[in-house]
mmCIF file of C-alpha atoms in Angstrom:
data_model
loop_
_atom_site.group_PDB
_atom_site.id
_atom_site.type_symbol
_atom_site.label_atom_id
_atom_site.label_comp_id
_atom_site.label_asym_id
_atom_site.label_seq_id
_atom_site.Cartn_x
_atom_site.Cartn_y
_atom_site.Cartn_z
ATOM 1 C CA MET A 1407 -46.337 -28.272 -31.941
ATOM 2 C CA ILE A 1408 -44.805 -24.803 -32.030
ATOM 3 C CA ALA A 1409 -41.327 -24.643 -33.547
ATOM 4 C CA VAL A 1410 -38.584 -23.704 -31.115
ATOM 5 C CA ASP A 1411 -36.828 -20.489 -32.152
ATOM 6 C CA ASN A 1412 -33.984 -19.069 -30.077
ATOM 7 C CA GLY A 1413 -32.632 -17.154 -33.057
ATOM 8 C CA VAL A 1414 -29.720 -19.528 -33.589
ATOM 9 C CA ASN A 1415 -29.169 -21.015 -37.045
ATOM 10 C CA VAL A 1416 -28.175 -24.440 -35.804
ATOM 11 C CA GLN A 1417 -28.484 -26.031 -39.230
ATOM 12 C CA ALA A 1418 -25.778 -23.710 -40.561
ATOM 13 C CA LEU A 1419 -23.514 -24.728 -37.687
ATOM 14 C CA LEU A 1420 -24.146 -28.427 -38.297
ATOM 15 C CA ASP A 1421 -23.446 -27.880 -42.001
ATOM 16 C CA ALA A 1422 -20.223 -26.040 -41.100
ATOM 17 C CA ARG A 1423 -19.200 -28.978 -38.941
ATOM 18 C CA ASP A 1424 -19.697 -31.338 -41.870
ATOM 19 C CA VAL A 1425 -17.767 -29.129 -44.294
ATOM 20 C CA LEU A 1426 -14.874 -28.446 -41.881
ATOM 21 C CA THR A 1427 -14.513 -32.136 -41.062
ATOM 22 C CA GLY A 1428 -13.141 -32.550 -44.562
ATOM 23 C CA ALA A 1429 -11.380 -29.164 -44.746
ATOM 24 C CA PRO A 1430 -9.419 -28.601 -41.508
ATOM 25 C CA GLU A 1431 -7.411 -25.733 -43.042
ATOM 26 C CA ALA A 1432 -10.600 -23.671 -43.424
ATOM 27 C CA ALA A 1433 -11.196 -24.066 -39.657
ATOM 28 C CA GLN A 1434 -8.002 -22.169 -38.796
ATOM 29 C CA PHE A 1435 -9.096 -18.752 -37.556
ATOM 30 C CA THR A 1436 -6.987 -15.824 -36.372
ATOM 31 C CA TRP A 1437 -8.690 -13.248 -34.175
ATOM 32 C CA ARG A 1438 -7.018 -9.855 -33.779
ATOM 33 C CA ALA A 1439 -7.014 -6.733 -31.669
ATOM 34 C CA SER A 1440 -4.922 -3.559 -31.884
ATOM 35 C CA ALA A 1441 -4.194 -1.519 -28.783
ATOM 36 C CA LYS A 1442 -2.949 2.032 -28.408
ATOM 37 C CA TRP A 1443 -1.703 3.587 -25.195
ATOM 38 C CA GLU A 1444 -3.546 6.824 -24.377
ATOM 39 C CA ASN A 1445 -2.126 8.041 -21.069
ATOM 40 C CA GLY A 1446 -1.469 6.572 -17.650
ATOM 41 C CA VAL A 1447 -2.839 3.046 -17.581
ATOM 42 C CA ARG A 1448 -5.542 3.905 -20.125
ATOM 43 C CA SER A 1449 -5.591 2.339 -23.564
ATOM 44 C CA THR A 1450 -7.931 1.959 -26.507
ATOM 45 C CA THR A 1451 -8.272 -1.366 -28.280
ATOM 46 C CA THR A 1452 -9.806 -1.796 -31.716
ATOM 47 C CA VAL A 1453 -11.276 -4.992 -33.149
ATOM 48 C CA ARG A 1454 -12.318 -5.274 -36.784
ATOM 49 C CA ASP A 1455 -10.590 -7.821 -39.014
ATOM 50 C CA PHE A 1456 -9.966 -11.505 -38.591
ATOM 51 C CA PHE A 1457 -8.956 -14.448 -40.726
ATOM 52 C CA GLY A 1458 -11.024 -17.588 -41.271
ATOM 53 C CA LEU A 1459 -12.454 -19.945 -43.883
ATOM 54 C CA GLY A 1460 -9.214 -19.451 -45.779
ATOM 55 C CA GLN A 1461 -9.436 -15.707 -46.249
ATOM 56 C CA GLU A 1462 -9.470 -12.297 -44.593
ATOM 57 C CA GLN A 1463 -12.792 -11.430 -42.967
ATOM 58 C CA SER A 1464 -14.137 -8.314 -41.328
ATOM 59 C CA HIS A 1465 -16.770 -7.559 -38.714
ATOM 60 C CA LYS A 1466 -19.527 -5.395 -40.122
ATOM 61 C CA THR A 1467 -18.395 -2.567 -37.849
ATOM 62 C CA GLU A 1468 -15.196 -1.702 -36.016
ATOM 63 C CA SER A 1469 -15.481 -1.972 -32.214
ATOM 64 C CA VAL A 1470 -13.413 0.193 -29.875
ATOM 65 C CA PHE A 1471 -12.862 -0.552 -26.181
ATOM 66 C CA SER A 1472 -11.423 1.629 -23.448
ATOM 67 C CA ALA A 1473 -9.561 0.122 -20.528
ATOM 68 C CA ASP A 1474 -8.290 1.928 -17.464
ATOM 69 C CA HIS A 1475 -7.917 1.342 -13.741
ATOM 70 C CA PRO A 1476 -10.437 2.514 -11.146
ATOM 71 C CA ALA A 1477 -9.992 5.421 -8.774
ATOM 72 C CA VAL A 1478 -8.954 3.076 -5.942
ATOM 73 C CA PHE A 1479 -5.869 2.301 -8.051
ATOM 74 C CA ALA A 1480 -5.141 6.036 -8.354
ATOM 75 C CA ALA A 1481 -6.300 6.099 -11.976
ATOM 76 C CA GLU A 1482 -9.081 7.905 -13.817
ATOM 77 C CA ASP A 1483 -11.525 5.035 -14.410
ATOM 78 C CA ASN A 1484 -12.158 5.889 -18.057
ATOM 79 C CA GLY A 1485 -12.977 2.275 -18.866
ATOM 80 C CA ILE A 1486 -13.204 -1.103 -17.193
ATOM 81 C CA THR A 1487 -10.111 -2.833 -15.849
ATOM 82 C CA PRO A 1488 -8.363 -5.180 -18.303
ATOM 83 C CA ILE A 1489 -9.036 -8.259 -16.180
ATOM 84 C CA GLU A 1490 -12.783 -7.463 -16.216
ATOM 85 C CA TYR A 1491 -12.776 -8.014 -19.994
ATOM 86 C CA LEU A 1492 -12.145 -11.689 -19.269
ATOM 87 C CA LEU A 1493 -15.459 -11.865 -17.395
ATOM 88 C CA VAL A 1494 -17.263 -10.203 -20.312
ATOM 89 C CA GLY A 1495 -15.829 -12.827 -22.641
ATOM 90 C CA LEU A 1496 -16.673 -15.709 -20.319
ATOM 91 C CA ALA A 1497 -20.272 -14.647 -19.669
ATOM 92 C CA SER A 1498 -21.012 -13.964 -23.317
ATOM 93 C CA CYS A 1499 -19.411 -17.208 -24.513
ATOM 94 C CA LEU A 1500 -21.355 -19.393 -22.099
ATOM 95 C CA THR A 1501 -24.580 -17.515 -22.907
ATOM 96 C CA ALA A 1502 -24.099 -18.056 -26.650
ATOM 97 C CA GLY A 1503 -23.478 -21.712 -25.910
ATOM 98 C CA VAL A 1504 -26.653 -22.078 -23.882
ATOM 99 C CA ALA A 1505 -28.682 -20.571 -26.744
ATOM 100 C CA SER A 1506 -27.045 -22.781 -29.370
ATOM 101 C CA VAL A 1507 -27.394 -25.998 -27.397
ATOM 102 C CA ALA A 1508 -31.003 -25.161 -26.498
ATOM 103 C CA GLN A 1509 -31.828 -24.649 -30.158
ATOM 104 C CA ASN A 1510 -30.163 -27.931 -31.079
ATOM 105 C CA ARG A 1511 -32.116 -29.758 -28.362
ATOM 106 C CA GLY A 1512 -35.467 -28.149 -29.183
ATOM 107 C CA ILE A 1513 -35.697 -26.172 -25.932
ATOM 108 C CA GLN A 1514 -37.346 -22.759 -26.125
ATOM 109 C CA LEU A 1515 -35.536 -20.178 -23.998
ATOM 110 C CA ARG A 1516 -37.414 -17.300 -22.438
ATOM 111 C CA SER A 1517 -34.590 -15.604 -20.564
ATOM 112 C CA VAL A 1518 -30.961 -16.321 -19.732
ATOM 113 C CA GLU A 1519 -29.128 -14.163 -17.238
ATOM 114 C CA SER A 1520 -25.833 -14.707 -15.500
ATOM 115 C CA THR A 1521 -23.543 -13.071 -13.019
ATOM 116 C CA VAL A 1522 -19.830 -13.703 -13.054
ATOM 117 C CA GLU A 1523 -17.508 -13.034 -10.150
ATOM 118 C CA GLY A 1524 -13.736 -13.226 -10.275
ATOM 119 C CA LYS A 1525 -11.787 -13.304 -7.028
ATOM 120 C CA HIS A 1526 -8.514 -11.429 -7.306
ATOM 121 C CA ASP A 1527 -5.843 -10.957 -4.674
ATOM 122 C CA ILE A 1528 -4.115 -7.808 -5.902
ATOM 123 C CA ARG A 1529 -1.023 -8.462 -3.793
ATOM 124 C CA GLY A 1530 0.166 -10.437 -6.819
ATOM 125 C CA ILE A 1531 0.212 -7.611 -9.359
ATOM 126 C CA LEU A 1532 1.549 -5.169 -6.751
ATOM 127 C CA GLY A 1533 4.485 -7.449 -6.015
ATOM 128 C CA VAL A 1534 3.652 -7.752 -2.288
ATOM 129 C CA ASP A 1535 3.967 -11.526 -2.180
ATOM 130 C CA SER A 1536 5.465 -13.664 -4.930
ATOM 131 C CA ASP A 1537 3.343 -16.622 -3.786
ATOM 132 C CA VAL A 1538 0.180 -14.752 -4.819
ATOM 133 C CA ARG A 1539 -0.668 -15.153 -8.483
ATOM 134 C CA ASN A 1540 -1.314 -12.115 -10.685
ATOM 135 C CA GLY A 1541 -4.592 -13.348 -12.131
ATOM 136 C CA TYR A 1542 -7.869 -14.549 -10.677
ATOM 137 C CA THR A 1543 -7.849 -16.933 -7.746
ATOM 138 C CA ASP A 1544 -11.122 -18.362 -8.985
ATOM 139 C CA ILE A 1545 -14.187 -17.454 -11.009
ATOM 140 C CA THR A 1546 -17.846 -18.325 -10.436
ATOM 141 C CA VAL A 1547 -20.616 -18.055 -13.023
ATOM 142 C CA LYS A 1548 -24.244 -18.270 -11.865
ATOM 143 C CA PHE A 1549 -26.982 -18.698 -14.447
ATOM 144 C CA ALA A 1550 -30.692 -17.985 -14.043
ATOM 145 C CA ILE A 1551 -32.526 -19.551 -16.986
ATOM 146 C CA ASP A 1552 -36.212 -19.520 -17.778
ATOM 147 C CA ALA A 1553 -36.951 -22.106 -20.442
ATOM 148 C CA ASP A 1554 -39.503 -24.593 -21.558
ATOM 149 C CA ALA A 1555 -37.634 -27.514 -19.984
ATOM 150 C CA SER A 1556 -37.048 -29.387 -16.727
ATOM 151 C CA LYS A 1557 -34.398 -28.299 -14.271
ATOM 152 C CA GLU A 1558 -32.344 -31.352 -15.274
ATOM 153 C CA ASP A 1559 -32.531 -30.417 -18.949
ATOM 154 C CA ILE A 1560 -31.530 -26.832 -18.156
ATOM 155 C CA GLU A 1561 -28.585 -28.065 -16.081
ATOM 156 C CA ALA A 1562 -27.569 -30.231 -19.016
ATOM 157 C CA LEU A 1563 -27.719 -27.168 -21.319
ATOM 158 C CA VAL A 1564 -25.327 -25.286 -19.084
ATOM 159 C CA ALA A 1565 -23.007 -28.267 -18.804
ATOM 160 C CA GLN A 1566 -22.860 -28.731 -22.571
ATOM 161 C CA SER A 1567 -22.265 -25.008 -23.128
ATOM 162 C CA GLN A 1568 -19.318 -25.163 -20.713
ATOM 163 C CA LYS A 1569 -17.963 -28.251 -22.471
ATOM 164 C CA ARG A 1570 -17.816 -26.448 -25.844
ATOM 165 C CA SER A 1571 -16.941 -22.947 -24.660
ATOM 166 C CA ALA A 1572 -13.856 -21.365 -26.190
ATOM 167 C CA VAL A 1573 -13.463 -18.862 -23.350
ATOM 168 C CA PHE A 1574 -14.078 -21.402 -20.577
ATOM 169 C CA ASP A 1575 -11.266 -23.488 -22.062
ATOM 170 C CA ALA A 1576 -8.982 -20.474 -22.447
ATOM 171 C CA LEU A 1577 -9.379 -19.601 -18.761
ATOM 172 C CA THR A 1578 -9.258 -23.089 -17.273
ATOM 173 C CA ASN A 1579 -6.345 -24.398 -19.332
ATOM 174 C CA PRO A 1580 -3.009 -22.796 -20.168
ATOM 175 C CA THR A 1581 -2.407 -21.124 -23.523
ATOM 176 C CA ASN A 1582 1.000 -20.258 -24.905
ATOM 177 C CA VAL A 1583 1.281 -16.447 -25.122
ATOM 178 C CA THR A 1584 4.319 -14.860 -26.771
ATOM 179 C CA VAL A 1585 5.004 -11.169 -26.119
ATOM 180 C CA GLU A 1586 7.637 -9.446 -28.239
ATOM 181 C CA LEU A 1587 8.855 -6.134 -29.591
ATOM 182 C CA ALA A 1588 8.076 -5.582 -33.269
ATOM 183 C CA MET B 493 16.413 17.176 -16.160
ATOM 184 C CA ILE B 494 12.787 17.032 -17.275
ATOM 185 C CA ALA B 495 10.528 14.947 -15.043
ATOM 186 C CA VAL B 496 9.178 11.816 -16.675
ATOM 187 C CA ASP B 497 5.396 11.834 -16.850
ATOM 188 C CA ASN B 498 3.487 8.930 -18.353
ATOM 189 C CA GLY B 499 0.368 9.831 -16.397
ATOM 190 C CA VAL B 500 0.765 6.955 -13.942
ATOM 191 C CA ASN B 501 0.678 7.709 -10.232
ATOM 192 C CA VAL B 502 3.407 5.261 -9.318
ATOM 193 C CA GLN B 503 3.829 6.679 -5.831
ATOM 194 C CA ALA B 504 0.220 5.784 -5.009
ATOM 195 C CA LEU B 505 0.848 2.234 -6.227
ATOM 196 C CA LEU B 506 4.005 1.952 -4.142
ATOM 197 C CA ASP B 507 2.103 3.304 -1.133
ATOM 198 C CA ALA B 508 -0.683 0.774 -1.773
ATOM 199 C CA ARG B 509 1.912 -1.989 -1.837
ATOM 200 C CA ASP B 510 3.190 -0.884 1.556
ATOM 201 C CA VAL B 511 -0.292 -0.656 3.066
ATOM 202 C CA LEU B 512 -1.493 -3.978 1.632
ATOM 203 C CA THR B 513 1.618 -5.775 2.839
ATOM 204 C CA GLY B 514 0.235 -5.362 6.342
ATOM 205 C CA ALA B 515 -3.445 -5.703 5.395
ATOM 206 C CA PRO B 516 -3.867 -8.693 3.071
ATOM 207 C CA GLU B 517 -7.663 -8.748 3.586
ATOM 208 C CA ALA B 518 -7.946 -5.329 1.925
ATOM 209 C CA ALA B 519 -6.197 -6.753 -1.150
ATOM 210 C CA GLN B 520 -9.019 -9.227 -1.803
ATOM 211 C CA PHE B 521 -10.941 -7.893 -4.793
ATOM 212 C CA THR B 522 -14.013 -9.310 -6.531
ATOM 213 C CA TRP B 523 -14.656 -8.179 -10.088
ATOM 214 C CA ARG B 524 -18.133 -8.713 -11.533
ATOM 215 C CA ALA B 525 -20.078 -8.789 -14.766
ATOM 216 C CA SER B 526 -23.756 -9.449 -15.472
ATOM 217 C CA ALA B 527 -24.853 -10.899 -18.781
ATOM 218 C CA LYS B 528 -28.254 -11.047 -20.413
ATOM 219 C CA TRP B 529 -29.166 -13.125 -23.428
ATOM 220 C CA GLU B 530 -30.701 -11.024 -26.211
ATOM 221 C CA ASN B 531 -31.393 -13.414 -29.090
ATOM 222 C CA GLY B 532 -29.479 -16.041 -31.015
ATOM 223 C CA VAL B 533 -25.868 -16.003 -29.793
ATOM 224 C CA ARG B 534 -26.049 -12.305 -28.943
ATOM 225 C CA SER B 535 -25.774 -11.086 -25.359
ATOM 226 C CA THR B 536 -25.244 -7.865 -23.467
ATOM 227 C CA THR B 537 -22.860 -7.748 -20.505
ATOM 228 C CA THR B 538 -22.813 -4.970 -17.936
ATOM 229 C CA VAL B 539 -19.902 -4.039 -15.664
ATOM 230 C CA ARG B 540 -20.271 -1.511 -12.860
ATOM 231 C CA ASP B 541 -19.682 -2.653 -9.279
ATOM 232 C CA PHE B 542 -16.815 -4.483 -7.681
ATOM 233 C CA PHE B 543 -15.518 -5.197 -4.193
ATOM 234 C CA GLY B 544 -12.125 -4.163 -2.868
ATOM 235 C CA LEU B 545 -10.285 -2.460 -0.035
ATOM 236 C CA GLY B 546 -12.815 -4.077 2.296
ATOM 237 C CA GLN B 547 -15.938 -2.527 0.799
ATOM 238 C CA GLU B 548 -18.220 -2.257 -2.195
ATOM 239 C CA GLN B 549 -16.855 -0.036 -4.954
ATOM 240 C CA SER B 550 -18.282 1.249 -8.204
ATOM 241 C CA HIS B 551 -16.846 2.378 -11.508
ATOM 242 C CA LYS B 552 -17.732 5.980 -12.241
ATOM 243 C CA THR B 553 -19.921 4.820 -15.109
ATOM 244 C CA GLU B 554 -21.597 1.571 -16.076
ATOM 245 C CA SER B 555 -20.101 -0.099 -19.154
ATOM 246 C CA VAL B 556 -22.163 -2.274 -21.482
ATOM 247 C CA PHE B 557 -20.705 -4.713 -24.002
ATOM 248 C CA SER B 558 -22.364 -6.560 -26.867
ATOM 249 C CA ALA B 559 -21.128 -9.937 -27.998
ATOM 250 C CA ASP B 560 -22.282 -11.906 -30.996
ATOM 251 C CA HIS B 561 -20.865 -14.165 -33.678
ATOM 252 C CA PRO B 562 -19.843 -12.979 -37.140
ATOM 253 C CA ALA B 563 -21.732 -13.610 -40.356
ATOM 254 C CA VAL B 564 -19.440 -16.516 -41.262
ATOM 255 C CA PHE B 565 -20.911 -18.296 -38.212
ATOM 256 C CA ALA B 566 -24.434 -17.622 -39.528
ATOM 257 C CA ALA B 567 -25.019 -14.915 -36.921
ATOM 258 C CA GLU B 568 -25.739 -11.201 -37.127
ATOM 259 C CA ASP B 569 -22.384 -9.763 -35.997
ATOM 260 C CA ASN B 570 -23.882 -7.229 -33.605
ATOM 261 C CA GLY B 571 -20.760 -7.262 -31.437
ATOM 262 C CA ILE B 572 -17.371 -8.904 -31.266
ATOM 263 C CA THR B 573 -17.013 -12.619 -30.610
ATOM 264 C CA PRO B 574 -16.658 -13.595 -26.924
ATOM 265 C CA ILE B 575 -13.156 -14.994 -27.412
ATOM 266 C CA GLU B 576 -12.028 -11.652 -28.889
ATOM 267 C CA TYR B 577 -12.723 -10.015 -25.508
ATOM 268 C CA LEU B 578 -9.767 -11.988 -24.159
ATOM 269 C CA LEU B 579 -7.486 -10.207 -26.630
ATOM 270 C CA VAL B 580 -8.865 -6.819 -25.573
ATOM 271 C CA GLY B 581 -8.083 -7.672 -21.951
ATOM 272 C CA LEU B 582 -4.612 -8.967 -22.740
ATOM 273 C CA ALA B 583 -3.561 -6.001 -24.876
ATOM 274 C CA SER B 584 -4.871 -3.429 -22.414
ATOM 275 C CA CYS B 585 -3.341 -5.155 -19.397
ATOM 276 C CA LEU B 586 0.127 -5.377 -20.932
ATOM 277 C CA THR B 587 -0.122 -1.768 -22.142
ATOM 278 C CA ALA B 588 -1.041 -0.541 -18.657
ATOM 279 C CA GLY B 589 1.901 -2.499 -17.313
ATOM 280 C CA VAL B 590 4.341 -0.967 -19.786
ATOM 281 C CA ALA B 591 3.204 2.527 -18.761
ATOM 282 C CA SER B 592 3.453 1.758 -15.049
ATOM 283 C CA VAL B 593 6.871 0.140 -15.237
ATOM 284 C CA ALA B 594 8.178 2.923 -17.476
ATOM 285 C CA GLN B 595 7.028 5.510 -14.943
ATOM 286 C CA ASN B 596 8.671 3.588 -12.111
ATOM 287 C CA ARG B 597 11.939 3.340 -14.072
ATOM 288 C CA GLY B 598 11.965 6.976 -15.195
ATOM 289 C CA ILE B 599 11.418 6.225 -18.871
ATOM 290 C CA GLN B 600 9.337 8.706 -20.869
ATOM 291 C CA LEU B 601 6.994 6.979 -23.290
ATOM 292 C CA ARG B 602 5.986 8.663 -26.533
ATOM 293 C CA SER B 603 3.799 5.938 -28.022
ATOM 294 C CA VAL B 604 2.904 2.337 -27.266
ATOM 295 C CA GLU B 605 1.009 0.288 -29.793
ATOM 296 C CA SER B 606 0.403 -3.416 -29.965
ATOM 297 C CA THR B 607 -1.284 -6.001 -32.108
ATOM 298 C CA VAL B 608 -2.551 -9.232 -30.656
ATOM 299 C CA GLU B 609 -3.337 -12.337 -32.666
ATOM 300 C CA GLY B 610 -5.018 -15.439 -31.316
ATOM 301 C CA LYS B 611 -4.903 -18.624 -33.385
ATOM 302 C CA HIS B 612 -8.088 -20.627 -33.060
ATOM 303 C CA ASP B 613 -8.964 -23.953 -34.637
ATOM 304 C CA ILE B 614 -12.758 -23.831 -34.611
ATOM 305 C CA ARG B 615 -13.044 -27.585 -35.100
ATOM 306 C CA GLY B 616 -12.919 -27.728 -31.289
ATOM 307 C CA ILE B 617 -16.047 -25.696 -30.549
ATOM 308 C CA LEU B 618 -17.895 -27.299 -33.463
ATOM 309 C CA GLY B 619 -17.195 -30.773 -32.088
ATOM 310 C CA VAL B 620 -15.422 -31.950 -35.261
ATOM 311 C CA ASP B 621 -12.413 -33.412 -33.455
ATOM 312 C CA SER B 622 -12.190 -33.969 -29.708
ATOM 313 C CA ASP B 623 -8.397 -33.661 -29.883
ATOM 314 C CA VAL B 624 -8.746 -29.997 -30.879
ATOM 315 C CA ARG B 625 -9.130 -27.654 -27.926
ATOM 316 C CA ASN B 626 -11.994 -25.151 -27.768
ATOM 317 C CA GLY B 627 -9.839 -22.138 -26.962
ATOM 318 C CA TYR B 628 -6.852 -20.484 -28.584
ATOM 319 C CA THR B 629 -4.005 -22.636 -29.846
ATOM 320 C CA ASP B 630 -1.636 -19.771 -29.136
ATOM 321 C CA ILE B 631 -1.541 -16.010 -28.839
ATOM 322 C CA THR B 632 1.098 -13.521 -29.993
ATOM 323 C CA VAL B 633 1.417 -9.918 -28.829
ATOM 324 C CA LYS B 634 3.687 -7.544 -30.782
ATOM 325 C CA PHE B 635 4.570 -4.191 -29.282
ATOM 326 C CA ALA B 636 5.878 -1.108 -31.090
ATOM 327 C CA ILE B 637 7.160 1.328 -28.460
ATOM 328 C CA ASP B 638 8.644 4.764 -28.952
ATOM 329 C CA ALA B 639 10.337 5.863 -25.723
ATOM 330 C CA ASP B 640 13.283 7.752 -24.405
ATOM 331 C CA ALA B 641 15.253 4.563 -23.725
ATOM 332 C CA SER B 642 17.503 1.974 -25.338
ATOM 333 C CA LYS B 643 16.084 -1.066 -27.096
ATOM 334 C CA GLU B 644 17.316 -3.207 -24.178
ATOM 335 C CA ASP B 645 15.516 -1.016 -21.655
ATOM 336 C CA ILE B 646 12.333 -1.132 -23.725
ATOM 337 C CA GLU B 647 12.574 -4.917 -23.945
ATOM 338 C CA ALA B 648 12.966 -5.020 -20.180
ATOM 339 C CA LEU B 649 9.820 -2.855 -19.792
ATOM 340 C CA VAL B 650 7.789 -5.328 -21.815
ATOM 341 C CA ALA B 651 9.234 -8.280 -19.906
ATOM 342 C CA GLN B 652 8.399 -6.726 -16.533
ATOM 343 C CA SER B 653 4.880 -5.830 -17.681
ATOM 344 C CA GLN B 654 4.330 -9.447 -18.693
ATOM 345 C CA LYS B 655 5.702 -10.658 -15.363
ATOM 346 C CA ARG B 656 3.117 -8.630 -13.400
ATOM 347 C CA SER B 657 0.165 -8.863 -15.778
ATOM 348 C CA ALA B 658 -3.089 -10.191 -14.345
ATOM 349 C CA VAL B 659 -4.468 -11.120 -17.763
ATOM 350 C CA PHE B 660 -1.235 -12.699 -19.021
ATOM 351 C CA ASP B 661 -1.310 -14.938 -15.945
ATOM 352 C CA ALA B 662 -5.013 -15.726 -16.381
ATOM 353 C CA LEU B 663 -4.422 -16.907 -19.963
ATOM 354 C CA THR B 664 -1.143 -18.775 -19.491
ATOM 355 C CA ASN B 665 -2.076 -20.579 -16.265
ATOM 356 C CA PRO B 666 -5.250 -22.447 -15.335
ATOM 357 C CA THR B 667 -7.952 -20.822 -13.197
ATOM 358 C CA ASN B 668 -10.699 -22.715 -11.435
ATOM 359 C CA VAL B 669 -14.043 -21.691 -12.992
ATOM 360 C CA THR B 670 -17.310 -22.933 -11.481
ATOM 361 C CA VAL B 671 -20.478 -22.689 -13.575
ATOM 362 C CA GLU B 672 -23.792 -23.325 -11.849
ATOM 363 C CA LEU B 673 -27.514 -22.685 -11.950
ATOM 364 C CA ALA B 674 -28.719 -20.117 -9.421
#
């Protein structure tokens, strides 16, 4: 029997679960981003440090992201639109989940691809109609997965990934967001 | 009197509002992202095309984003964590809103910076405690704004940006997300 290897260290995650069961304070993470207005609707956001396991942590490199609006919004399109970042987060979170669950279940993955579509009625943000929400009307994620498993087992992988996805939860359930002046 | 210029073409947005009031079908946008699993929990997500104003549209360049988990999650940290992308979207959306509203109100901005923090109890995603949610417990955005306006007017800018923010809405209210196998 060939060992399944999707590149996920599942044992470390299971060990972390055991340790954090007895140390809930170490499980309290704070993720951070810092944004700077450039011009127009363009901004640059930097991600580097976070807090977790009881202390300050840092990514091995700083990541910088540009956001802008496209030309059809009379902007310069020097970056993706802010709301598109939500789709990046959703796709990558569910993909990481599929890989982790597959590893835990002994399923070898060959390829995992997905397309995400978010329907957005922009009359909301433009203030045309107060009955139209500002955000997405709905989002669809379609996975194409090639793996050493039955269709039922692959469907179960996707379902379990969704069940434990941080970003899926953040989009499908409300989160309290406080916005204030420093 | 010196004309206020924050680089936002507010007149085009006001014109778009007028046009879309009579053409709601043109206001139906679809934003898209395509993700590909690389290895472990690492994936690459590409954003380029979208649909809006009744036809296919394209950003002027394709954008590619890496996501991974940090070393404290036993991963290789070759990109930010998926849930951090939500903070990038939130910060950039609110910043774009501040610039747009300031332009519309005749307020000259000099600088707009913000820090976003998302509190996350990772016992949820690890399956330690089913009462702990997978996503953020709460999110705080702190703005520091230097502008040619009173503190009250600057507070009102931030409040109006929040009121019309697509990403703020997407995080504070539930969205229907469907995940399926192609």
